[in-house]
PDB file of C-alpha atoms in Angstrom:
ATOM      1  CA  UNK A   1      -4.947  19.381 -12.088  1.00 43.00           C
ATOM      2  CA  UNK A   2       0.652  19.710  -3.150  1.00 39.00           C
ATOM      3  CA  UNK A   3       8.854  20.818   5.800  1.00 36.00           C
ATOM      4  CA  UNK A   4      13.545  19.750   7.158  1.00 36.00           C
ATOM      5  CA  UNK A   5      15.146  16.806   8.761  1.00 38.00           C
ATOM      6  CA  UNK A   6      17.319  17.773  12.744  1.00 34.00           C
ATOM      7  CA  UNK A   7      21.256  17.169  12.204  1.00 36.00           C
ATOM      8  CA  UNK A   8      22.474  14.239  11.821  1.00 36.00           C
ATOM      9  CA  UNK A   9      25.927  13.009  13.275  1.00 38.00           C
ATOM     10  CA  UNK A  10      29.324  13.477  12.003  1.00 36.00           C
ATOM     11  CA  UNK A  11      29.960   9.647  10.310  1.00 37.00           C
ATOM     12  CA  UNK A  12      26.188   9.852   8.828  1.00 38.00           C
ATOM     13  CA  UNK A  13      27.216  13.521   7.557  1.00 37.00           C
ATOM     14  CA  UNK A  14      30.508  11.877   6.037  1.00 36.00           C
ATOM     15  CA  UNK A  15      28.361   8.584   4.722  1.00 40.00           C
ATOM     16  CA  UNK A  16      26.232  10.975   2.733  1.00 37.00           C
ATOM     17  CA  UNK A  17      28.747  12.920   1.492  1.00 39.00           C
ATOM     18  CA  UNK A  18      30.242   9.303   0.280  1.00 39.00           C
ATOM     19  CA  UNK A  19      27.111   8.678  -1.592  1.00 40.00           C
ATOM     20  CA  UNK A  20      26.515  12.565  -2.680  1.00 40.00           C
ATOM     21  CA  UNK A  21      29.401  12.438  -4.442  1.00 38.00           C
ATOM     22  CA  UNK A  22      29.214   8.569  -5.972  1.00 40.00           C
ATOM     23  CA  UNK A  23      25.680   9.889  -8.023  1.00 39.00           C
ATOM     24  CA  UNK A  24      27.456  13.353  -8.815  1.00 40.00           C
ATOM     25  CA  UNK A  25      29.880  11.071 -10.817  1.00 37.00           C
ATOM     26  CA  UNK A  26      27.396   8.750 -12.593  1.00 38.00           C
ATOM     27  CA  UNK A  27      25.335  11.676 -13.045  1.00 38.00           C
ATOM     28  CA  UNK A  28      27.649  13.614 -15.405  1.00 35.00           C
ATOM     29  CA  UNK A  29      26.884  12.055 -18.430  1.00 37.00           C
ATOM     30  CA  UNK A  30      23.948  13.904 -18.151  1.00 39.00           C
ATOM     31  CA  UNK A  31      24.163  16.967 -16.091  1.00 36.00           C
ATOM     32  CA  UNK A  32      28.007  18.620 -16.258  1.00 35.00           C
ATOM     33  CA  UNK A  33      28.769  20.618 -13.115  1.00 35.00           C
ATOM     34  CA  UNK A  34      25.704  18.835 -11.410  1.00 36.00           C
ATOM     35  CA  UNK A  35      25.504  18.636  -7.823  1.00 33.00           C
ATOM     36  CA  UNK A  36      23.883  14.370  -7.061  1.00 35.00           C
ATOM     37  CA  UNK A  37      22.077  13.352  -4.919  1.00 36.00           C
ATOM     38  CA  UNK A  38      21.072   9.294  -5.563  1.00 36.00           C
ATOM     39  CA  UNK A  39      17.107   8.529  -5.419  1.00 38.00           C
ATOM     40  CA  UNK A  40      17.667   6.052  -2.366  1.00 38.00           C
ATOM     41  CA  UNK A  41      19.815   9.335   0.203  1.00 38.00           C
ATOM     42  CA  UNK A  42      16.434  11.812  -1.246  1.00 37.00           C
ATOM     43  CA  UNK A  43      14.120   8.103   0.110  1.00 38.00           C
ATOM     44  CA  UNK A  44      16.441   8.355   2.928  1.00 37.00           C
ATOM     45  CA  UNK A  45      14.970  12.075   3.406  1.00 38.00           C
ATOM     46  CA  UNK A  46      18.566  14.148   2.265  1.00 37.00           C
ATOM     47  CA  UNK A  47      17.805  17.360  -0.027  1.00 38.00           C
ATOM     48  CA  UNK A  48      18.733  19.031  -2.518  1.00 37.00           C
ATOM     49  CA  UNK A  49      21.128  22.060  -1.200  1.00 35.00           C
ATOM     50  CA  UNK A  50      19.654  25.674  -1.925  1.00 34.00           C
ATOM     51  CA  UNK A  51      22.241  26.266  -4.341  1.00 35.00           C
ATOM     52  CA  UNK A  52      22.964  22.821  -5.109  1.00 42.00           C
ATOM     53  CA  UNK A  53      22.039  21.660  -9.143  1.00 48.00           C
ATOM     54  CA  UNK A  54      19.641  19.782 -10.341  1.00 65.00           C
ATOM     55  CA  UNK A  55      19.346  16.130  -8.589  1.00 69.00           C
ATOM     56  CA  UNK A  56      20.133  12.549 -10.453  1.00 83.00           C
ATOM     57  CA  UNK A  57      16.918  10.817 -10.595  1.00 91.00           C
ATOM     58  CA  UNK A  58      16.118   7.795  -8.643  1.00 94.00           C
ATOM     59  CA  UNK A  59      16.471   5.114 -10.219  1.00 95.00           C
ATOM     60  CA  UNK A  60      12.382   3.710  -9.313  1.00 96.00           C
ATOM     61  CA  UNK A  61      12.209   0.332  -7.194  1.00 96.00           C
ATOM     62  CA  UNK A  62      10.094  -1.846  -9.381  1.00 97.00           C
ATOM     63  CA  UNK A  63       6.579  -1.776 -10.645  1.00 96.00           C
ATOM     64  CA  UNK A  64       3.480  -1.302 -10.140  1.00 97.00           C
ATOM     65  CA  UNK A  65       0.982  -1.507 -12.681  1.00 97.00           C
ATOM     66  CA  UNK A  66      -2.636   1.226 -12.130  1.00 97.00           C
ATOM     67  CA  UNK A  67      -5.863  -0.512 -13.541  1.00 95.00           C
ATOM     68  CA  UNK A  68      -8.030   1.287 -11.785  1.00 96.00           C
ATOM     69  CA  UNK A  69      -7.349   4.650  -9.499  1.00 97.00           C
ATOM     70  CA  UNK A  70      -5.949   4.596  -6.473  1.00 98.00           C
ATOM     71  CA  UNK A  71      -7.983   6.714  -3.345  1.00 98.00           C
ATOM     72  CA  UNK A  72      -5.455   7.709  -0.127  1.00 98.00           C
ATOM     73  CA  UNK A  73      -8.308   8.271   2.492  1.00 97.00           C
ATOM     74  CA  UNK A  74      -7.294  11.685   5.224  1.00 96.00           C
ATOM     75  CA  UNK A  75      -5.115  11.882   6.924  1.00 91.00           C
ATOM     76  CA  UNK A  76      -3.169   9.273   5.524  1.00 90.00           C
ATOM     77  CA  UNK A  77       0.273   8.451   4.285  1.00 96.00           C
ATOM     78  CA  UNK A  78       0.773   6.153   0.912  1.00 98.00           C
ATOM     79  CA  UNK A  79       4.868   4.748   0.512  1.00 98.00           C
ATOM     80  CA  UNK A  80       4.822   3.524  -2.635  1.00 98.00           C
ATOM     81  CA  UNK A  81       8.915   2.106  -1.877  1.00 97.00           C
ATOM     82  CA  UNK A  82       9.901   4.061  -5.242  1.00 98.00           C
ATOM     83  CA  UNK A  83       8.507   1.586  -7.624  1.00 98.00           C
ATOM     84  CA  UNK A  84       7.450   2.814 -10.811  1.00 98.00           C
ATOM     85  CA  UNK A  85       3.276   3.111 -11.345  1.00 97.00           C
ATOM     86  CA  UNK A  86       2.788   3.178 -14.546  1.00 95.00           C
ATOM     87  CA  UNK A  87      -1.707   3.126 -15.862  1.00 94.00           C
ATOM     88  CA  UNK A  88      -2.656   0.003 -16.987  1.00 94.00           C
ATOM     89  CA  UNK A  89      -5.908  -0.377 -18.495  1.00 91.00           C
ATOM     90  CA  UNK A  90      -8.484   1.970 -18.643  1.00 87.00           C
ATOM     91  CA  UNK A  91      -5.883   3.922 -16.626  1.00 91.00           C
ATOM     92  CA  UNK A  92      -3.471   3.425 -19.954  1.00 81.00           C
ATOM     93  CA  UNK A  93      -4.059   5.241 -23.078  1.00 69.00           C
ATOM     94  CA  UNK A  94      -1.528   7.678 -22.875  1.00 56.00           C
ATOM     95  CA  UNK A  95      -3.393  10.256 -24.367  1.00 55.00           C
ATOM     96  CA  UNK A  96      -3.274  14.234 -23.469  1.00 52.00           C
ATOM     97  CA  UNK A  97      -7.486  14.233 -22.622  1.00 55.00           C
ATOM     98  CA  UNK A  98      -9.256  16.993 -19.892  1.00 58.00           C
ATOM     99  CA  UNK A  99     -11.078  14.839 -17.219  1.00 67.00           C
ATOM    100  CA  UNK A 100      -9.724  12.005 -17.061  1.00 79.00           C
ATOM    101  CA  UNK A 101      -8.755   9.979 -14.492  1.00 92.00           C
ATOM    102  CA  UNK A 102      -5.647  10.075 -11.660  1.00 95.00           C
ATOM    103  CA  UNK A 103      -3.253   7.112 -11.360  1.00 96.00           C
ATOM    104  CA  UNK A 104      -3.719   8.791  -6.830  1.00 98.00           C
ATOM    105  CA  UNK A 105      -6.755  10.562  -6.175  1.00 98.00           C
ATOM    106  CA  UNK A 106      -5.395  12.420  -2.808  1.00 98.00           C
ATOM    107  CA  UNK A 107      -8.156  12.971   0.045  1.00 98.00           C
ATOM    108  CA  UNK A 108      -8.297  15.834   2.553  1.00 98.00           C
ATOM    109  CA  UNK A 109      -4.151  16.182   4.406  1.00 97.00           C
ATOM    110  CA  UNK A 110      -3.699  13.061   3.040  1.00 98.00           C
ATOM    111  CA  UNK A 111       0.697  12.236   2.515  1.00 98.00           C
ATOM    112  CA  UNK A 112       1.564  10.902  -1.034  1.00 98.00           C
ATOM    113  CA  UNK A 113       5.478  10.041  -1.362  1.00 98.00           C
ATOM    114  CA  UNK A 114       8.136   8.063  -2.598  1.00 98.00           C
ATOM    115  CA  UNK A 115       6.367   7.532  -5.447  1.00 98.00           C
ATOM    116  CA  UNK A 116       7.065   7.811  -9.564  1.00 98.00           C
ATOM    117  CA  UNK A 117       4.642   7.145 -11.952  1.00 97.00           C
ATOM    118  CA  UNK A 118       6.025   6.278 -15.435  1.00 96.00           C
ATOM    119  CA  UNK A 119       4.258   5.920 -18.426  1.00 93.00           C
ATOM    120  CA  UNK A 120       1.261   6.139 -18.924  1.00 92.00           C
ATOM    121  CA  UNK A 121       0.289   8.396 -16.350  1.00 93.00           C
ATOM    122  CA  UNK A 122      -3.574   9.129 -17.227  1.00 92.00           C
ATOM    123  CA  UNK A 123      -3.883  12.558 -15.158  1.00 94.00           C
ATOM    124  CA  UNK A 124      -1.506  11.468 -12.631  1.00 95.00           C
ATOM    125  CA  UNK A 125      -2.391  12.692  -9.078  1.00 98.00           C
ATOM    126  CA  UNK A 126      -5.179  14.664  -7.367  1.00 97.00           C
ATOM    127  CA  UNK A 127      -5.468  16.657  -4.133  1.00 98.00           C
ATOM    128  CA  UNK A 128      -9.240  17.071  -3.022  1.00 98.00           C
ATOM    129  CA  UNK A 129      -8.097  18.997  -0.191  1.00 98.00           C
ATOM    130  CA  UNK A 130      -4.608  19.695   1.648  1.00 98.00           C
ATOM    131  CA  UNK A 131      -2.091  17.599   0.699  1.00 98.00           C
ATOM    132  CA  UNK A 132       1.553  16.899   0.748  1.00 98.00           C
ATOM    133  CA  UNK A 133       3.639  15.379  -2.158  1.00 98.00           C
ATOM    134  CA  UNK A 134       7.052  13.642  -1.057  1.00 98.00           C
ATOM    135  CA  UNK A 135       9.537  12.514  -3.433  1.00 97.00           C
ATOM    136  CA  UNK A 136       7.112  11.968  -5.990  1.00 98.00           C
ATOM    137  CA  UNK A 137       8.960  11.251  -9.490  1.00 98.00           C
ATOM    138  CA  UNK A 138       7.134  12.404 -13.305  1.00 98.00           C
ATOM    139  CA  UNK A 139       9.382   9.950 -15.999  1.00 97.00           C
ATOM    140  CA  UNK A 140       6.209  11.101 -18.780  1.00 95.00           C
ATOM    141  CA  UNK A 141       3.888  13.837 -17.417  1.00 94.00           C
ATOM    142  CA  UNK A 142       0.666  12.394 -18.934  1.00 74.00           C
ATOM    143  CA  UNK A 143      -1.916  15.779 -18.622  1.00 81.00           C
ATOM    144  CA  UNK A 144      -1.342  16.994 -15.954  1.00 93.00           C
ATOM    145  CA  UNK A 145       1.129  15.986 -13.166  1.00 97.00           C
ATOM    146  CA  UNK A 146      -1.006  17.109 -10.166  1.00 98.00           C
ATOM    147  CA  UNK A 147      -4.233  18.537 -10.283  1.00 98.00           C
ATOM    148  CA  UNK A 148      -5.295  20.632  -6.725  1.00 98.00           C
ATOM    149  CA  UNK A 149      -8.884  20.881  -5.888  1.00 98.00           C
ATOM    150  CA  UNK A 150     -10.279  22.597  -2.700  1.00 98.00           C
ATOM    151  CA  UNK A 151     -13.328  24.300  -2.221  1.00 97.00           C
ATOM    152  CA  UNK A 152     -11.163  26.096   0.678  1.00 98.00           C
ATOM    153  CA  UNK A 153      -9.399  28.891   0.457  1.00 98.00           C
ATOM    154  CA  UNK A 154      -7.488  27.109   4.427  1.00 98.00           C
ATOM    155  CA  UNK A 155      -5.865  24.571   1.461  1.00 98.00           C
ATOM    156  CA  UNK A 156      -2.275  24.061   2.263  1.00 98.00           C
ATOM    157  CA  UNK A 157      -0.949  22.223   0.000  1.00 98.00           C
ATOM    158  CA  UNK A 158       2.933  21.342  -0.537  1.00 98.00           C
ATOM    159  CA  UNK A 159       5.302  19.752  -2.669  1.00 98.00           C
ATOM    160  CA  UNK A 160       8.714  18.592  -1.587  1.00 98.00           C
ATOM    161  CA  UNK A 161      11.778  17.074  -3.803  1.00 97.00           C
ATOM    162  CA  UNK A 162      10.704  15.320  -6.807  1.00 97.00           C
ATOM    163  CA  UNK A 163      10.683  16.192 -10.520  1.00 98.00           C
ATOM    164  CA  UNK A 164       8.966  15.744 -13.416  1.00 98.00           C
ATOM    165  CA  UNK A 165       9.722  15.390 -17.602  1.00 96.00           C
ATOM    166  CA  UNK A 166       7.666  15.597 -20.747  1.00 95.00           C
ATOM    167  CA  UNK A 167       5.042  17.624 -19.825  1.00 95.00           C
ATOM    168  CA  UNK A 168       3.106  19.080 -22.624  1.00 91.00           C
ATOM    169  CA  UNK A 169       1.612  21.549 -21.037  1.00 93.00           C
ATOM    170  CA  UNK A 170       1.215  21.818 -17.448  1.00 96.00           C
ATOM    171  CA  UNK A 171       3.422  20.059 -14.415  1.00 98.00           C
ATOM    172  CA  UNK A 172       0.803  21.650 -12.037  1.00 98.00           C
ATOM    173  CA  UNK A 173      -2.817  22.569 -12.335  1.00 98.00           C
ATOM    174  CA  UNK A 174      -3.904  24.673  -9.778  1.00 98.00           C
ATOM    175  CA  UNK A 175      -7.170  24.275 -10.097  1.00 98.00           C
ATOM    176  CA  UNK A 176      -9.213  24.880  -5.916  1.00 98.00           C
ATOM    177  CA  UNK A 177      -8.379  27.506  -3.482  1.00 98.00           C
ATOM    178  CA  UNK A 178      -5.758  28.314  -1.619  1.00 98.00           C
ATOM    179  CA  UNK A 179      -1.278  27.559  -1.207  1.00 98.00           C
ATOM    180  CA  UNK A 180       0.336  25.731  -2.713  1.00 98.00           C
ATOM    181  CA  UNK A 181       4.456  25.392  -2.734  1.00 98.00           C
ATOM    182  CA  UNK A 182       6.664  24.159  -3.871  1.00 98.00           C
ATOM    183  CA  UNK A 183       9.954  23.525  -2.680  1.00 98.00           C
ATOM    184  CA  UNK A 184      13.143  20.461  -3.921  1.00 97.00           C
ATOM    185  CA  UNK A 185      11.700  20.190  -7.042  1.00 98.00           C
ATOM    186  CA  UNK A 186      12.774  19.570 -10.373  1.00 97.00           C
ATOM    187  CA  UNK A 187      11.079  20.488 -13.527  1.00 98.00           C
ATOM    188  CA  UNK A 188      12.711  19.726 -17.402  1.00 97.00           C
ATOM    189  CA  UNK A 189      11.077  19.824 -20.833  1.00 96.00           C
ATOM    190  CA  UNK A 190       7.638  21.508 -19.720  1.00 97.00           C
ATOM    191  CA  UNK A 191       5.332  23.829 -21.080  1.00 97.00           C
ATOM    192  CA  UNK A 192       3.708  25.544 -17.417  1.00 98.00           C
ATOM    193  CA  UNK A 193       5.715  24.210 -14.203  1.00 98.00           C
ATOM    194  CA  UNK A 194       2.264  25.727 -12.577  1.00 98.00           C
ATOM    195  CA  UNK A 195      -0.802  26.973 -13.957  1.00 98.00           C
ATOM    196  CA  UNK A 196      -3.771  28.879 -11.479  1.00 98.00           C
ATOM    197  CA  UNK A 197      -7.061  27.831 -14.182  1.00 98.00           C
ATOM    198  CA  UNK A 198      -7.629  30.329 -16.119  1.00 98.00           C
ATOM    199  CA  UNK A 199     -11.178  29.290 -17.558  1.00 97.00           C
ATOM    200  CA  UNK A 200     -12.752  27.228 -14.213  1.00 98.00           C
ATOM    201  CA  UNK A 201     -16.278  27.714 -13.636  1.00 97.00           C
ATOM    202  CA  UNK A 202     -15.712  28.307 -10.118  1.00 98.00           C
ATOM    203  CA  UNK A 203     -12.607  30.428  -9.834  1.00 98.00           C
ATOM    204  CA  UNK A 204     -10.271  31.433  -6.679  1.00 98.00           C
ATOM    205  CA  UNK A 205      -7.783  33.850  -5.186  1.00 98.00           C
ATOM    206  CA  UNK A 206      -4.509  31.186  -5.511  1.00 98.00           C
ATOM    207  CA  UNK A 207      -1.550  31.765  -3.084  1.00 98.00           C
ATOM    208  CA  UNK A 208       2.065  29.928  -5.674  1.00 98.00           C
ATOM    209  CA  UNK A 209       5.464  29.465  -3.592  1.00 98.00           C
ATOM    210  CA  UNK A 210       8.539  28.216  -5.615  1.00 98.00           C
ATOM    211  CA  UNK A 211      11.333  28.026  -3.954  1.00 98.00           C
ATOM    212  CA  UNK A 212      14.934  25.610  -4.421  1.00 97.00           C
ATOM    213  CA  UNK A 213      13.900  24.918  -7.753  1.00 98.00           C
ATOM    214  CA  UNK A 214      16.039  22.962 -10.752  1.00 98.00           C
ATOM    215  CA  UNK A 215      14.395  23.591 -14.035  1.00 98.00           C
ATOM    216  CA  UNK A 216      15.875  22.649 -17.423  1.00 97.00           C
ATOM    217  CA  UNK A 217      15.194  24.743 -20.950  1.00 97.00           C
ATOM    218  CA  UNK A 218      13.033  23.782 -22.766  1.00 97.00           C
ATOM    219  CA  UNK A 219       9.946  25.198 -21.588  1.00 97.00           C
ATOM    220  CA  UNK A 220       7.317  27.841 -21.120  1.00 98.00           C
ATOM    221  CA  UNK A 221       7.180  29.118 -17.480  1.00 98.00           C
ATOM    222  CA  UNK A 222       6.961  28.347 -14.344  1.00 98.00           C
ATOM    223  CA  UNK A 223       4.200  30.403 -12.552  1.00 98.00           C
ATOM    224  CA  UNK A 224       1.109  31.665 -14.556  1.00 98.00           C
ATOM    225  CA  UNK A 225      -1.567  33.151 -12.598  1.00 98.00           C
ATOM    226  CA  UNK A 226      -4.401  35.247 -12.686  1.00 98.00           C
ATOM    227  CA  UNK A 227      -4.350  38.703 -11.046  1.00 98.00           C
ATOM    228  CA  UNK A 228      -8.341  39.819 -11.545  1.00 98.00           C
ATOM    229  CA  UNK A 229      -8.555  37.123  -8.886  1.00 98.00           C
ATOM    230  CA  UNK A 230      -5.552  38.376  -7.149  1.00 98.00           C
ATOM    231  CA  UNK A 231      -3.168  35.579  -7.222  1.00 98.00           C
ATOM    232  CA  UNK A 232       0.590  35.755  -6.724  1.00 98.00           C
ATOM    233  CA  UNK A 233       3.400  33.786  -7.136  1.00 98.00           C
ATOM    234  CA  UNK A 234       6.675  34.215  -5.275  1.00 98.00           C
ATOM    235  CA  UNK A 235       9.613  33.063  -6.794  1.00 98.00           C
ATOM    236  CA  UNK A 236      13.020  32.293  -4.973  1.00 98.00           C
ATOM    237  CA  UNK A 237      16.092  30.335  -5.154  1.00 98.00           C
ATOM    238  CA  UNK A 238      15.060  29.345  -8.981  1.00 98.00           C
ATOM    239  CA  UNK A 239      18.247  27.834 -10.862  1.00 97.00           C
ATOM    240  CA  UNK A 240      17.323  27.602 -14.725  1.00 98.00           C
ATOM    241  CA  UNK A 241      19.707  25.643 -16.989  1.00 97.00           C
ATOM    242  CA  UNK A 242      20.012  25.718 -20.510  1.00 96.00           C
ATOM    243  CA  UNK A 243      18.599  28.369 -21.321  1.00 97.00           C
ATOM    244  CA  UNK A 244      20.878  30.612 -21.875  1.00 95.00           C
ATOM    245  CA  UNK A 245      18.706  33.064 -24.174  1.00 96.00           C
ATOM    246  CA  UNK A 246      16.639  32.976 -21.424  1.00 97.00           C
ATOM    247  CA  UNK A 247      12.872  32.108 -23.283  1.00 97.00           C
ATOM    248  CA  UNK A 248      11.768  30.540 -20.181  1.00 98.00           C
ATOM    249  CA  UNK A 249       9.313  33.009 -18.413  1.00 98.00           C
ATOM    250  CA  UNK A 250      10.095  32.969 -14.366  1.00 98.00           C
ATOM    251  CA  UNK A 251       5.371  34.762 -13.737  1.00 98.00           C
ATOM    252  CA  UNK A 252       2.797  35.310 -16.110  1.00 98.00           C
ATOM    253  CA  UNK A 253       0.112  36.919 -16.094  1.00 98.00           C
ATOM    254  CA  UNK A 254      -3.431  37.078 -16.781  1.00 98.00           C
ATOM    255  CA  UNK A 255      -6.928  38.144 -17.300  1.00 98.00           C
ATOM    256  CA  UNK A 256      -8.375  34.638 -16.111  1.00 98.00           C
ATOM    257  CA  UNK A 257     -12.387  34.566 -16.361  1.00 98.00           C
ATOM    258  CA  UNK A 258     -15.260  31.179 -15.799  1.00 98.00           C
ATOM    259  CA  UNK A 259     -16.977  31.260 -18.293  1.00 97.00           C
ATOM    260  CA  UNK A 260     -14.323  28.434 -20.293  1.00 96.00           C
ATOM    261  CA  UNK A 261     -12.819  31.482 -22.538  1.00 97.00           C
ATOM    262  CA  UNK A 262      -8.378  31.479 -23.313  1.00 97.00           C
ATOM    263  CA  UNK A 263      -7.437  33.386 -20.371  1.00 97.00           C
ATOM    264  CA  UNK A 264      -5.806  36.162 -22.030  1.00 97.00           C
ATOM    265  CA  UNK A 265      -2.424  37.101 -21.104  1.00 98.00           C
ATOM    266  CA  UNK A 266      -1.222  40.626 -19.346  1.00 98.00           C
ATOM    267  CA  UNK A 267       1.897  40.487 -18.759  1.00 98.00           C
ATOM    268  CA  UNK A 268       5.325  38.733 -17.288  1.00 98.00           C
ATOM    269  CA  UNK A 269       7.569  40.320 -15.073  1.00 98.00           C
ATOM    270  CA  UNK A 270       8.235  41.167 -11.654  1.00 98.00           C
ATOM    271  CA  UNK A 271       5.796  43.884 -10.539  1.00 97.00           C
ATOM    272  CA  UNK A 272       6.387  43.976  -7.132  1.00 96.00           C
ATOM    273  CA  UNK A 273       1.596  43.123  -6.298  1.00 98.00           C
ATOM    274  CA  UNK A 274       1.309  39.083  -8.335  1.00 98.00           C
ATOM    275  CA  UNK A 275       4.817  38.446  -9.845  1.00 98.00           C
ATOM    276  CA  UNK A 276       6.557  38.589  -6.515  1.00 98.00           C
ATOM    277  CA  UNK A 277      10.592  38.069  -8.158  1.00 98.00           C
ATOM    278  CA  UNK A 278      13.310  39.713  -8.343  1.00 98.00           C
ATOM    279  CA  UNK A 279      16.237  39.473 -10.655  1.00 96.00           C
ATOM    280  CA  UNK A 280      18.893  37.768  -7.941  1.00 97.00           C
ATOM    281  CA  UNK A 281      15.867  35.197  -6.971  1.00 98.00           C
ATOM    282  CA  UNK A 282      17.180  33.590 -10.645  1.00 98.00           C
ATOM    283  CA  UNK A 283      19.952  32.700 -12.104  1.00 97.00           C
ATOM    284  CA  UNK A 284      20.621  31.062 -14.929  1.00 97.00           C
ATOM    285  CA  UNK A 285      23.778  28.222 -15.399  1.00 93.00           C
TER     286      UNK A 285
END
């Protein structure tokens, strides 16, 4: 298991700055030196500054049990109103099994926004075609946070804002074809932020862009790609927190397959062809 608002009047800007300062004081105990935005500010359209630190996690606006997968139709938005959605019944075992049903299925062109996925989150979100995930937060990732599954090379998946934590393996699983862009996101306590499927029965060329993202240790890798299928990962404005020993790998290269075998890791780090970034694109804090 997918960009900005116009300038606001001066009064609104002053109000936003006051909101940011208040949020920063609340977040200080949990994230020293963070430039914080409240969940309400994010919902209203505020974004992380490019050079900023991880945002404060939003407080859910109530809860919504999900006993069966919610299907979002094509070219249709689902606005969760910042309610915590969590699985019940068949979606509520909290397991890590492959093949679980998701809480949300998004048809081609659908938008999922202002949603908090609580625990259990089952298999998160499935995008069947191009999709947009805007201000979506995973409090405790189940199997995967989201899986991108379109067969079209022109598919575009966009993740804007939001965050995920407690992902024992992958946050974003890129099984299909197309281009995935992740911006203004934050991730903590994770295995891989995004992984191009290493052993799917049908394989594709996949393009990944990760820009303006906060990564907090512990973690394994930011992007994993298959060079033999022509995958690329472009990383920009990545801020890694709490990893002074630099254990988190920004980009890992594999030789993928379509047999179901474990893919072979062939290298990591920038190479100018598949892992596209330089040392200046990664900062440690």
